[in-house]
Amino acid sequence: MTVLSKPGITRRYLPRFKTRPLIIVAVIALCLIVQRQCHIISIKFKRSEVDNLKWVDPRIGTDGDGHVWLGASVPNGMVKVSADSDHVEPGYHPTRPIIGFSHTHVSGTGGGRSYQNMVLTPHWNTGNTTLLEPFATRIPDFVSHRDWEESKPGYYAVSLSSVKLNASITAAASFAKHQWSFHLDTVRKNNLLAAGENVTLHAVLKAKHPTMGFKSGVAESDGSRIMVTGEYQDTWSSSFELHPTNGIYKVYSCMGAASTKPHQYGVLTNTESQNGGRSQDTKTVQVKTTNSVGLYDYSGDGDNIGGYFSFTVDETMADENGNVQVLLDVGISFKSMDKACERLKEAQAVTFDEQVKIAATLWKQNLGAISVQEPLLRKEDEIIFFSSFYRMFFMPVNRTGENPAWPDGTETLPYYDDFYCIWDTFRTMNPLLTLIAPKLETDLINSLMLSAKYNRGYLGDSHVGNSFGITQGGNNAEILITEAFIKKIPGINYTAAYELLQTSSETESPFHYIFEGRGHVDEYKTDGYVSVKSKGDLDDLMARNNGRFKSSSVSRTVEYAYADYTIGMMAKSMGFLNDSVALLRRSGNWKMLWDNETVDHGYTGFLQPRLKAVDGRPGPFKRISPTFGSPINHFNDIDEFYEDCSWSYSFFAPHQMKTVIQYMGGDETFISRIDAFFKLGIYNPGNEPAFLVPVLYHYAGRPDLSTKRLDTIIKNNFTSQPNGIPGNDDSASMGSWFMCAAMGIFPVAGQDVYLIVAPRFRAVTVRVGEEGRNLFKIRVVVRDGEEEDARVIQSAKLNGRILNRSWLKHEEIVRGGKLELFMGSSLREWGYAVENRPPSFDGLD
């Protein structure tokens, strides 16, 4: 029996997994038994000597605005099972009552709840009754508070106070194992029974989460298995249920009892039921429902569908101390019931404790890609760092062979889902993967390309529930491809990739730009910008969306321009010179929205939306306050600047920062303006548009100020507490931002540039390149006499040679080597000279 933590304790410092040769051999053997678990490892076994699991605290970000999921999974696993609460985006909440254990989740999102499919709940009633007797034909609800809980990578446990049952969970890529433990006499007392009386435990697997949408379902049982199919529509992929067909998907679940055989089984909806009788009868029973419930029908009404096993519990099931254990396995598929039941067989091939070890080993492998030593500022930085690293492998999820829309013969091609969303992850999470897990990044990009190929031929900026989802700004899947190209990531057909980029950036999808490709393409190419859209300009879908996304005209323009730069550089390298010239010229389109007459807080020149061009001449500006949408002015109101304000977006031209600095008045004014952005409270630490702003001081020759700004942001916004991140984690975008800042190499997404900042650890070692063959070491050397507040990089060496520039190239990192940073408290001029600043594209010659 797995030992749970003591009552009242949630472990913060998790026990270290001891590595011994025999254990490694045993775990490899277990992986061979369940072969599907082995292919998900993105980081090889050679890294297992590094054990960073002891630093992971899965609770970070689960409270407040983090929306972090907590439960049992393996890296990039399709199954993520946890205790759910109602009306919570990730499903899990640290304090709200538990309403069941569902098997699919997203993490860190803020745009609407997804999945939470196939909910398993325990129920008691007295005697040898069937489930139908006490509950008539209605599927029973469940609610319980918790006495204590424990979580670590690959394992979750909770004590359910209302039913006096301890529920433990572990998971593989496509199945979950549930272990329910309780004391027989305690349960009898809780049900007001005398000693010796029987009590019946019902395990109910139902398709619909109590507060999630549901379209239709089928449930059947043959006595040994409960098989439930549900059809759903995803929130994000349906544009909040406004599109009638996009985002519809099915989940198939197949449950079996792993130890004790149930004495009864059955299937039911809220209006119909069939009792299969005793489990040995093997009579097949089935019910169906088409009484759909909308995504936003939170009343709990509407039909549900499910099946159940019933266990008569008495002394024959208890050990000598009166403890009883019931084991249940659930296989999951997004393609067919046959596959779900195959996964059930895989689950039954391993014990609960064996699967806990397998999951821990897989997590250990991935988290072994980076090691750190000696935090320089706070001890908790190690916990925050590796907890962030852990969350990086929640999503996207590996559903290879699981897309029912792909043709036969594609079962082995990489398919990942839950890119939620690339607009968030392209900035720090994906660049970090190019360093430490390039094979995974290759699979992600190939999956996006295949999803476009087998759809309508256009890239999407998100993908959830087997469908492309909402595009928030530009289509940043374009940048994932171009960044992989410039960094020479292998395993991608770049000729096919370039053709796809051409389609997605040069033409508009016949479906809808909110889901794939770009919007207002002809206008952008002809006039040089996306204009403000009036209500009459919106199609039916956008009008029904109440303008939630409007045109986002400024944010789309600047993000299209930057993507054009990255595609243009790719075209140039591939020899498509005419394409390159056109794209690189378009990369300056952000200038079309620069208004030198807008003044705010003493600073001149901001991006502003424009009305439509007339007769080839740019339309007038529609000026709005540069702070609108920021924390100090209508926070998060979405207008022409998606989820931020003009102050923030006016800094966004990462390829032409030299021009941005000139437009803003030169180095000193630019530095002063960044300072004001933070001092005035305009900066939002909990969202992605301003991710790069704290390190833009590099472009004005002041990398010391970038470090100072990062230190302040982290001190004020990141802790190891459950509410320890400042906003939605967004598929570990927030966590990976912290990691890049803490490691000392901050990527400029879409470019071959990593800005050097002062690390938060004395030593960082990164296993880089294919299979992590090379080691890149970052070492801090503090000058004698300057130990206090030694946060200024005064000089640097790369592989023993003096490095005067304040940035690195990808190749300089992935070939391995050593970066020495000599630090102190006094200012020097490292990185100040123009020739040592990060590169800036000044336009065509």
CSV table of C-alpha atoms in Angstrom, one decimal, residues 24 27-48 73-78 172-173 355 357-369 393 396-398 400 416 433 436-443 769-772:
chain,number,residue,atom,x,y,z
A,24,ILE,CA,17.2,1.9,-13.1
A,27,VAL,CA,12.3,0.7,-14.3
A,28,ILE,CA,13.6,0.2,-17.8
A,29,ALA,CA,12.2,-3.3,-17.7
A,30,LEU,CA,8.8,-1.9,-16.6
A,31,CYS,CA,9.0,0.6,-19.5
A,32,LEU,CA,9.5,-2.4,-21.8
A,33,ILE,CA,6.4,-4.0,-20.4
A,34,VAL,CA,4.4,-0.9,-21.2
A,35,GLN,CA,6.1,0.2,-24.4
A,36,ARG,CA,3.9,3.2,-25.0
A,37,GLN,CA,5.4,5.0,-22.0
A,38,CYS,CA,8.9,4.9,-23.4
A,39,HIS,CA,8.4,6.9,-26.6
A,40,ILE,CA,7.3,10.0,-24.7
A,41,ILE,CA,10.8,10.5,-23.2
A,42,SER,CA,12.2,13.6,-24.8
A,43,ILE,CA,15.4,13.5,-22.7
A,44,LYS,CA,17.4,10.3,-22.6
A,45,PHE,CA,18.2,8.0,-19.8
A,46,LYS,CA,21.8,9.2,-19.6
A,47,ARG,CA,20.6,12.2,-17.6
A,48,SER,CA,19.1,10.1,-14.8
A,73,SER,CA,0.8,12.7,-15.2
A,74,VAL,CA,4.0,11.9,-17.1
A,75,PRO,CA,5.8,14.4,-19.3
A,76,ASN,CA,3.6,15.6,-22.2
A,77,GLY,CA,1.1,12.8,-21.3
A,78,MET,CA,-2.3,12.8,-22.7
A,172,ALA,CA,0.9,7.0,-17.7
A,173,ALA,CA,0.6,8.8,-21.1
A,355,GLN,CA,3.7,3.0,-12.2
A,357,LYS,CA,8.3,4.6,-10.1
A,358,ILE,CA,8.0,4.7,-13.9
A,359,ALA,CA,6.4,8.2,-13.8
A,360,ALA,CA,9.0,9.5,-11.4
A,361,THR,CA,11.8,8.2,-13.6
A,362,LEU,CA,10.3,9.9,-16.7
A,363,TRP,CA,10.1,13.2,-14.8
A,364,LYS,CA,13.5,12.8,-13.5
A,365,GLN,CA,14.9,12.3,-17.0
A,366,ASN,CA,13.3,15.5,-18.3
A,367,LEU,CA,14.2,17.6,-15.3
A,368,GLY,CA,17.8,16.4,-15.4
A,369,ALA,CA,18.5,18.6,-18.5
A,393,PHE,CA,6.1,19.4,-19.8
A,396,PRO,CA,1.4,20.3,-25.4
A,397,VAL,CA,0.3,16.7,-25.0
A,398,ASN,CA,1.5,13.8,-27.1
A,400,THR,CA,0.4,10.5,-31.6
A,416,TYR,CA,0.5,16.9,-30.3
A,433,LEU,CA,13.0,23.8,-25.7
A,436,ILE,CA,17.3,21.4,-23.9
A,437,ALA,CA,14.8,19.3,-25.9
A,438,PRO,CA,15.2,20.0,-29.6
A,439,LYS,CA,13.7,16.6,-30.6
A,440,LEU,CA,10.5,17.6,-28.7
A,441,GLU,CA,10.5,21.0,-30.4
A,442,THR,CA,10.9,19.2,-33.8
A,443,ASP,CA,7.9,17.0,-33.0
A,769,GLY,CA,21.8,19.8,-28.4
A,770,GLU,CA,20.6,16.5,-29.7
A,771,GLU,CA,20.1,14.0,-26.8
A,772,GLY,CA,21.8,16.5,-24.5
